[in-house]
PDB file of C-alpha atoms in Angstrom:
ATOM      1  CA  UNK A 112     -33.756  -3.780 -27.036  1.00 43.00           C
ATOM      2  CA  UNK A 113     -33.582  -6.076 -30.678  1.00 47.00           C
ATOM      3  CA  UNK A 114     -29.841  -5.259 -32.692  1.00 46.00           C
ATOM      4  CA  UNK A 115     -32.171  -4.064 -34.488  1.00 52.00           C
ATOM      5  CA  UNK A 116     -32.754  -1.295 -32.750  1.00 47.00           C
ATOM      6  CA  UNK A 117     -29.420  -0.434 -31.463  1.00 54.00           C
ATOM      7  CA  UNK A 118     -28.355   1.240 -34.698  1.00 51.00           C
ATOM      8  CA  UNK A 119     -31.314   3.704 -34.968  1.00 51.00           C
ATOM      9  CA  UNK A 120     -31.068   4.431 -31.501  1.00 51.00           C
ATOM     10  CA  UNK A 121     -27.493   5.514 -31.677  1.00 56.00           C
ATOM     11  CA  UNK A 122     -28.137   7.587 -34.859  1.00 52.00           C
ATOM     12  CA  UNK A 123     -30.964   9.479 -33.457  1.00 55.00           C
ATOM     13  CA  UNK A 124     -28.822  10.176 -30.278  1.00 60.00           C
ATOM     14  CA  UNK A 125     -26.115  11.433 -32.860  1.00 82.00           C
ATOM     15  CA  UNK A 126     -28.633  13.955 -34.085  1.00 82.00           C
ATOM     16  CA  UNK A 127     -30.224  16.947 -31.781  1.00 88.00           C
ATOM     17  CA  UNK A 128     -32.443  18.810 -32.730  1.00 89.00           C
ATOM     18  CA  UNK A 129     -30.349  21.763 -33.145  1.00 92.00           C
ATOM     19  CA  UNK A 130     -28.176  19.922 -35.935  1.00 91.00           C
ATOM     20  CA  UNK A 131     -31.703  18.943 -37.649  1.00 93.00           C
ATOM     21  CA  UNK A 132     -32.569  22.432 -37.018  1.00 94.00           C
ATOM     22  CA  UNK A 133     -29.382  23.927 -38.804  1.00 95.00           C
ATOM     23  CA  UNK A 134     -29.664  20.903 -41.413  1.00 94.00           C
ATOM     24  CA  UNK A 135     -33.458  21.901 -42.296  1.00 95.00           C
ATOM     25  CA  UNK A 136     -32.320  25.978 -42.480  1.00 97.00           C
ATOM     26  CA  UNK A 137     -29.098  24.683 -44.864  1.00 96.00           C
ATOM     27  CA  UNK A 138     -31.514  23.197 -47.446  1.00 95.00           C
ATOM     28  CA  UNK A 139     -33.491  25.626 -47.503  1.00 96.00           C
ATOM     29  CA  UNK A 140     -30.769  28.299 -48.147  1.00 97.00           C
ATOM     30  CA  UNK A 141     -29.461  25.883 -50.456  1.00 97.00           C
ATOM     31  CA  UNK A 142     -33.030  25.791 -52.804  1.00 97.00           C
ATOM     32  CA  UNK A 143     -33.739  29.547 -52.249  1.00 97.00           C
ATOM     33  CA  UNK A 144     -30.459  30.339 -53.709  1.00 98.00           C
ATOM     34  CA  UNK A 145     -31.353  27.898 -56.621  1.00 97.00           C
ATOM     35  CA  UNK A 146     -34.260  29.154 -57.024  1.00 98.00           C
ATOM     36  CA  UNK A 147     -33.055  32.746 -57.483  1.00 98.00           C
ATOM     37  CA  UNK A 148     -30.377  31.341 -59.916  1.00 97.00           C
ATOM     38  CA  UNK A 149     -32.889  29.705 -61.880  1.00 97.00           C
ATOM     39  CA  UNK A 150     -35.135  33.224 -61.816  1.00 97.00           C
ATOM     40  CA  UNK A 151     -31.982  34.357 -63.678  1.00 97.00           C
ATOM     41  CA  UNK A 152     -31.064  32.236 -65.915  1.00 97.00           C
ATOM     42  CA  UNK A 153     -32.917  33.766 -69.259  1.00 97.00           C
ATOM     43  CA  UNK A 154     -32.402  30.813 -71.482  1.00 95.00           C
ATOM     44  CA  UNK A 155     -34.256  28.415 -68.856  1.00 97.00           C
ATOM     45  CA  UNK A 156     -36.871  30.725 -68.715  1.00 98.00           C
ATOM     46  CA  UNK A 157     -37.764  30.957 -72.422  1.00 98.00           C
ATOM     47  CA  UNK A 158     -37.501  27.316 -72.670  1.00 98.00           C
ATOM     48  CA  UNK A 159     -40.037  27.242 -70.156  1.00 98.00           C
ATOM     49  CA  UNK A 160     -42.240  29.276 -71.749  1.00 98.00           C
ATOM     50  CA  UNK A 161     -41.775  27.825 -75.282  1.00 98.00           C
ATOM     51  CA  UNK A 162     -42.706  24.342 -74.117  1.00 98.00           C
ATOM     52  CA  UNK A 163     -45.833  25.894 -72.142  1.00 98.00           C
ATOM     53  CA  UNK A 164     -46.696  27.506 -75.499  1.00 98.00           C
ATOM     54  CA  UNK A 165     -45.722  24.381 -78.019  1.00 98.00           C
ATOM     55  CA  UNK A 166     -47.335  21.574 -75.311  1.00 98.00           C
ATOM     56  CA  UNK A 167     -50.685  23.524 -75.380  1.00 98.00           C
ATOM     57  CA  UNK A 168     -51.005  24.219 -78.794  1.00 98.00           C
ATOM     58  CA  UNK A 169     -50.405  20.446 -79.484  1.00 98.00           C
ATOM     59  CA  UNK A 170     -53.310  19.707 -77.194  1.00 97.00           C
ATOM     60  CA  UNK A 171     -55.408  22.237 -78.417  1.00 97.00           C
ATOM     61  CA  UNK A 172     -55.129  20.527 -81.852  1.00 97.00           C
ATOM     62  CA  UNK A 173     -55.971  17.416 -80.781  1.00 97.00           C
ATOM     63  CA  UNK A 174     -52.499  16.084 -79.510  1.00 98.00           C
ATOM     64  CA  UNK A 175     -51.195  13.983 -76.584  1.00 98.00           C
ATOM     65  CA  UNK A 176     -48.792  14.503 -73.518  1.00 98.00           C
ATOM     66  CA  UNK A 177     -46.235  12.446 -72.709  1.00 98.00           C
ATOM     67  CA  UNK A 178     -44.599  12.367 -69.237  1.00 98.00           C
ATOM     68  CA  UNK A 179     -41.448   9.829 -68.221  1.00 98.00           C
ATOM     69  CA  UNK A 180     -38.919   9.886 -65.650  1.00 98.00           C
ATOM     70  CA  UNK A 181     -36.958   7.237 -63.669  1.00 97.00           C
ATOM     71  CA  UNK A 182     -37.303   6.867 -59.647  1.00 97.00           C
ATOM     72  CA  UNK A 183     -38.264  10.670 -57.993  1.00 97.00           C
ATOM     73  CA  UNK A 184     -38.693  11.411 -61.856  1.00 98.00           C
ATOM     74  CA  UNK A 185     -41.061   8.499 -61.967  1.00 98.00           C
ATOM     75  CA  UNK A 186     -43.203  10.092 -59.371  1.00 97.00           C
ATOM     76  CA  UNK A 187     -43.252  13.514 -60.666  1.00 98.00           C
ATOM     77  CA  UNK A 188     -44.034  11.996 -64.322  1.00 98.00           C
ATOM     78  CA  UNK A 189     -47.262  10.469 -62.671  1.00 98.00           C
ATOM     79  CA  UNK A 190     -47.660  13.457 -60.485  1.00 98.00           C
ATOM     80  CA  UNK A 191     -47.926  16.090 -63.356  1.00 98.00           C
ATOM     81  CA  UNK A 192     -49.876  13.471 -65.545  1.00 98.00           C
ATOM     82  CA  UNK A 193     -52.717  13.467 -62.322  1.00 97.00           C
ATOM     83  CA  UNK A 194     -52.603  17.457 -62.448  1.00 97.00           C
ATOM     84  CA  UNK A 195     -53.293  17.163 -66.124  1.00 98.00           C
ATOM     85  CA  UNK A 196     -56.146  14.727 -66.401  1.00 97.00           C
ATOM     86  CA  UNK A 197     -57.982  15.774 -62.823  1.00 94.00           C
ATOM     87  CA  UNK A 198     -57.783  19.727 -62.238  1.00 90.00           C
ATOM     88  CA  UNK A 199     -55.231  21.465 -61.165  1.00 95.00           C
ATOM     89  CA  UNK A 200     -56.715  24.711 -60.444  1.00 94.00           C
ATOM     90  CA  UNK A 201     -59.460  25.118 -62.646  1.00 94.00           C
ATOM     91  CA  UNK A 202     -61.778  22.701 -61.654  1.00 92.00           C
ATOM     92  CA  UNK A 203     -64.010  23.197 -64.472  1.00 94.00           C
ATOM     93  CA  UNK A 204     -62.025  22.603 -67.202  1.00 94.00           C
ATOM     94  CA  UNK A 205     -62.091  19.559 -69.616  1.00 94.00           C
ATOM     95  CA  UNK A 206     -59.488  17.062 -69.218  1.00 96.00           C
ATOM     96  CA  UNK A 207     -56.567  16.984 -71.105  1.00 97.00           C
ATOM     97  CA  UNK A 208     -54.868  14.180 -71.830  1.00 98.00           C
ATOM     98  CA  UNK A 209     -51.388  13.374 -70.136  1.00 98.00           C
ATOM     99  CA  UNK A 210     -49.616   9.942 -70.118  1.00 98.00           C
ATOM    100  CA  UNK A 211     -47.185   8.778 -67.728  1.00 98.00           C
ATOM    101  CA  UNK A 212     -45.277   6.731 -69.759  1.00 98.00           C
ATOM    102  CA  UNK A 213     -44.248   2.778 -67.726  1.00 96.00           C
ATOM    103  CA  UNK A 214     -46.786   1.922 -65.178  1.00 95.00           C
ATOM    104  CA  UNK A 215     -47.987  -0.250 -67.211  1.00 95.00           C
ATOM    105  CA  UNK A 216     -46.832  -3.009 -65.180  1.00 96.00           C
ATOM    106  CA  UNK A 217     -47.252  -5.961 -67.388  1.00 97.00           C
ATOM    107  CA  UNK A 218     -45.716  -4.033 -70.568  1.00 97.00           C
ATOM    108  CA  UNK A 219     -42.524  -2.460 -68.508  1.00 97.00           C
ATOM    109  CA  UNK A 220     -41.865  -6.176 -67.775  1.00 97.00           C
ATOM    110  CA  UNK A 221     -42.085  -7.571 -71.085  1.00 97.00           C
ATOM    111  CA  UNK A 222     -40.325  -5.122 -72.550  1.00 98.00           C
ATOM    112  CA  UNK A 223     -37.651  -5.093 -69.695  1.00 97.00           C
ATOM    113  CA  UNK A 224     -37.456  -9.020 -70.040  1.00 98.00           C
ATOM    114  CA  UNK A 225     -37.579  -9.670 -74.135  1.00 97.00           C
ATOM    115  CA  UNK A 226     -35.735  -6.541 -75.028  1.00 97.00           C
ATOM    116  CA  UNK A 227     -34.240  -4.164 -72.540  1.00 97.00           C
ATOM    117  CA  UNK A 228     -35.035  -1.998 -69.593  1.00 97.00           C
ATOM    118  CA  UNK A 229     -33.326   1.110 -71.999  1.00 98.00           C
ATOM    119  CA  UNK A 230     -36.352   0.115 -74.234  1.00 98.00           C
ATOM    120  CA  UNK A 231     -39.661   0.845 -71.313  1.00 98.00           C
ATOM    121  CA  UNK A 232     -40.000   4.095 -72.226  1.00 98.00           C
ATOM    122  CA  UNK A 233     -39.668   4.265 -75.996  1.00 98.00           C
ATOM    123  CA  UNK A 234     -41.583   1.264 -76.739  1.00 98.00           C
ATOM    124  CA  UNK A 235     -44.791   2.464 -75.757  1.00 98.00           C
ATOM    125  CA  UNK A 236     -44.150   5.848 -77.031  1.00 98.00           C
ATOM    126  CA  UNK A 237     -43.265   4.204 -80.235  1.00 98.00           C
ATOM    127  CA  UNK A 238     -46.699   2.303 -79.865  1.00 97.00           C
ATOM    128  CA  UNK A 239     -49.265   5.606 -78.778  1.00 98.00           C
ATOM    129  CA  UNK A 240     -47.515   8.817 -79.916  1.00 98.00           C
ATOM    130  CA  UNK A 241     -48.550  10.729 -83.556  1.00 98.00           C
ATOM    131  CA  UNK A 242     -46.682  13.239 -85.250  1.00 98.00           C
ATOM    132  CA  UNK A 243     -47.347  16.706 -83.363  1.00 98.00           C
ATOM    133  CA  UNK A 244     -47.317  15.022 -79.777  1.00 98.00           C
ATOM    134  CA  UNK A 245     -45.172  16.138 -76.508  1.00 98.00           C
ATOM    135  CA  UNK A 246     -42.859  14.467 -74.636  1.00 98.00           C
ATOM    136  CA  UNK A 247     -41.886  15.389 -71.050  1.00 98.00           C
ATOM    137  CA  UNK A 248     -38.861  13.497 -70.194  1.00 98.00           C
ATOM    138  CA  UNK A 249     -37.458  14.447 -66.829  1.00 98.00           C
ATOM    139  CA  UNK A 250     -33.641  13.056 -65.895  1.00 96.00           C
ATOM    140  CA  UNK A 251     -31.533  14.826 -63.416  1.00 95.00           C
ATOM    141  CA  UNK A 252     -28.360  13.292 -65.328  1.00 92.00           C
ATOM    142  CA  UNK A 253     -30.077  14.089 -68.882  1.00 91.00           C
ATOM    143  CA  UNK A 254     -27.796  10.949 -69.597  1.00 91.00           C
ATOM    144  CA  UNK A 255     -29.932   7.520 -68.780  1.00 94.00           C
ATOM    145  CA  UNK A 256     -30.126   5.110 -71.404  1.00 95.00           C
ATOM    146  CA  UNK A 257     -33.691   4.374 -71.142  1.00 97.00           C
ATOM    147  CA  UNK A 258     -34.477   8.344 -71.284  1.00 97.00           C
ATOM    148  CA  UNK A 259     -31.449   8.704 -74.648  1.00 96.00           C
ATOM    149  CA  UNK A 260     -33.824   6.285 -75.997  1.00 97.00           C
ATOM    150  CA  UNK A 261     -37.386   7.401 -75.678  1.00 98.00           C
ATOM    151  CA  UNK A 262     -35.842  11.171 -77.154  1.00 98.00           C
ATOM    152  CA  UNK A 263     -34.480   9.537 -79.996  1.00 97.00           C
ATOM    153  CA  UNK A 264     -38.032   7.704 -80.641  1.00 98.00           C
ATOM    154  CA  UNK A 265     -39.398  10.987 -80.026  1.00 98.00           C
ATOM    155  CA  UNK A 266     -37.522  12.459 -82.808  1.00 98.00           C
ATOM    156  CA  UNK A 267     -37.993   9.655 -85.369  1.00 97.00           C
ATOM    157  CA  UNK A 268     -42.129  10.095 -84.686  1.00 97.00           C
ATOM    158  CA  UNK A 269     -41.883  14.113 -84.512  1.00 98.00           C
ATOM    159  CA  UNK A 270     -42.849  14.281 -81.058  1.00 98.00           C
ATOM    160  CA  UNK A 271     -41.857  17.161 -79.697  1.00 98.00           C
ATOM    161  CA  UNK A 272     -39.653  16.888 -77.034  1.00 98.00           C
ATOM    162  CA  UNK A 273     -38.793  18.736 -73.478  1.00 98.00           C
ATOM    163  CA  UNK A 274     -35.975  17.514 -71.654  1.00 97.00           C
ATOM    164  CA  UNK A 275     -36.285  18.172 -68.043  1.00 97.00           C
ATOM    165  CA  UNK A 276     -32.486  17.547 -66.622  1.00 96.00           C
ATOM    166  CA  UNK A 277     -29.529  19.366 -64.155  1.00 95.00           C
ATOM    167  CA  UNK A 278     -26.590  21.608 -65.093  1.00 91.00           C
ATOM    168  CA  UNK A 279     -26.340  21.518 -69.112  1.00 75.00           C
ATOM    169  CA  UNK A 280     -24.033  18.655 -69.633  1.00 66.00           C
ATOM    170  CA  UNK A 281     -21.783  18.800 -72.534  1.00 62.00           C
ATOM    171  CA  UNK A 282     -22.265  15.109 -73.396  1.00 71.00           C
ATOM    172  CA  UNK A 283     -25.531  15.261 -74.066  1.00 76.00           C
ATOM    173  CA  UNK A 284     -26.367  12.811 -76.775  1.00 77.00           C
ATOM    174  CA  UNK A 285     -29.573  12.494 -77.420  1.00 84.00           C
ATOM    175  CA  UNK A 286     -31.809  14.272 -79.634  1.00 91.00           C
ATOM    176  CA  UNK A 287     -34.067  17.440 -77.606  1.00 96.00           C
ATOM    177  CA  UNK A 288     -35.778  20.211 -79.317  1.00 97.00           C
ATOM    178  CA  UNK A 289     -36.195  22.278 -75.564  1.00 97.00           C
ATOM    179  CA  UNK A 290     -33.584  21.600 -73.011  1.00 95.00           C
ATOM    180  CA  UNK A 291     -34.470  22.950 -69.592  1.00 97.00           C
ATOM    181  CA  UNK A 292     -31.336  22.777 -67.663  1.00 96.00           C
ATOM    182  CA  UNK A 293     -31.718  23.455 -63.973  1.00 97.00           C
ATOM    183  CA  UNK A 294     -28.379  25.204 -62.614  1.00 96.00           C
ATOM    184  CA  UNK A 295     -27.189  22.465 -60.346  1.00 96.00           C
ATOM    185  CA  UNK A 296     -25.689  19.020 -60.014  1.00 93.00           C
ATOM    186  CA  UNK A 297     -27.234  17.756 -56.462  1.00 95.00           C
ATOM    187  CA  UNK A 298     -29.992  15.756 -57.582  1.00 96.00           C
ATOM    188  CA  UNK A 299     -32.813  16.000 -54.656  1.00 96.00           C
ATOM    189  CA  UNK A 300     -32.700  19.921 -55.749  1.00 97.00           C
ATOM    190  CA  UNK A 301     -32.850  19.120 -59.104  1.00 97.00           C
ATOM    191  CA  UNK A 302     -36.206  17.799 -58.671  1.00 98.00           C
ATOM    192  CA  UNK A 303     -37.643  20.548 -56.492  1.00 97.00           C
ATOM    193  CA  UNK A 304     -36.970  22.918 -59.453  1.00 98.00           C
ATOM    194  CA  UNK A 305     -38.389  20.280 -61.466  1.00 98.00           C
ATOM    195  CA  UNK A 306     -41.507  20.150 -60.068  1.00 98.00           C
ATOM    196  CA  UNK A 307     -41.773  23.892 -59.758  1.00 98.00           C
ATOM    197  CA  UNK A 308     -41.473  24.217 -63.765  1.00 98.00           C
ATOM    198  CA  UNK A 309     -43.902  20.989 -64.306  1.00 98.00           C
ATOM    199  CA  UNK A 310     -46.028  22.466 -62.030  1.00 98.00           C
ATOM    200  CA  UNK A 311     -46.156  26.223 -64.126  1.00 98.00           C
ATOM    201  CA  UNK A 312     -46.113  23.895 -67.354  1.00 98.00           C
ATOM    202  CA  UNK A 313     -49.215  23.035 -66.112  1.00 98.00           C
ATOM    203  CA  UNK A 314     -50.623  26.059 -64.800  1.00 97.00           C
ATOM    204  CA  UNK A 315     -49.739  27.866 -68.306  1.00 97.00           C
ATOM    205  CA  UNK A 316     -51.296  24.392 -70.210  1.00 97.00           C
ATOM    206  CA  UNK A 317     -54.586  24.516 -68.426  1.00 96.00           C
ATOM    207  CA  UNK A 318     -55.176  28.485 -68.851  1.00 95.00           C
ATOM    208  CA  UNK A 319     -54.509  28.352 -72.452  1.00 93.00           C
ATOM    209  CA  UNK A 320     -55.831  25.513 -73.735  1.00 91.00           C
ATOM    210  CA  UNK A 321     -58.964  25.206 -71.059  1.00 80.00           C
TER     211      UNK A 321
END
């Protein structure tokens, strides 16, 4: 056996499968309580809804969606974008259009490398978005430079935007017209909720607009 090895080996012996069992049933206490918490928080909820209602009326007149996040957030930006451009449950329906905002390889890098990584996100925005568009921006911390930035840019193009974070966060600087604050500070729950509200923002997006 390589040193390799050695380490996994001991770590998996360090783990039954009763302690993955009572690990698995924690988490999933932990998210079903969340989720209750966030079936009761009334302000989350009509921010929900407003940004359902204010996304799809921008598309129905002819607006774009923006989508941006940074690591999990990355993947649920391009996630939600895919629902939005390929069905989600209507397959019938037009397409409507959804950008993930940075995976544009080439651009993230010059951007990153001539200006700053703070600057991937707002750049292009700056660069694609007219008056009357959405932005999704999804942050756990509601605080990363690079998602401060594409809000403000947001703001100075009146792009609408929906701010997709954790537990409201009293330091908050940058600019949001709909802050959806989910109730908790652990970020891999975070971005369960997350996808669970991208996932109705899309549900309510495709039946009203499609």
């Amino acid at each position: 056996m390589s040193d390799r090895q050695q380490p996994e080996t001991r770590l998996a012996a360090q783990l039954s499968h009763q302690d993955l069992s009572a690990m698995l049933a924690d988490r999933l206490g932990v998210t079903a309580a969340l989720v209750e918490a966030v079936r009761g928080d009334a302000d989350l909820l009509a921010a929900t809804v407003d940004a359902a209602v204010r996304t799809a009326e921008s598309i129905r007149n002819g607006g774009t969606l923006f989508i941006c996040g940074n690591g999990g957030s990355a993947g649920e930006a391009t996630h939600l974008s895919g629902e939005l451009i390929g069905p989600f449950l209507n397959k019938t329906r037009r397409p409507i259009p959804a950008v993930a905002l940075g995976f544009d390889t080439s651009a993230l890098t010059a951007v990153a490398n001539d200006f700053s990584f703070d600057e991937i996100f707002s750049r292009p925005l700056a660069a694609l978005a007219r008056p009357g568009d959405v932005l999704w921006a999804l942050s756990t911390s509601g605080r990363s430079p690079n998602i401060v930035r594409v809000l403000e840019t947001a703001a100075e193009r009146r792009v609408l935007s929906v701010l997709l974070t954790g537990a409201p966060h009293a330091d908050l600087v940058a600019p949001v017209d709909l802050l959806l604050s989910v109730p908790s500070r652990e970020t891999p729950r975070i971005q369960e909720i997350h996808l669970v509200l991208g996932h109705f923002l899309c549900e309510a997006v495709e039946a009203t607009v499609c």
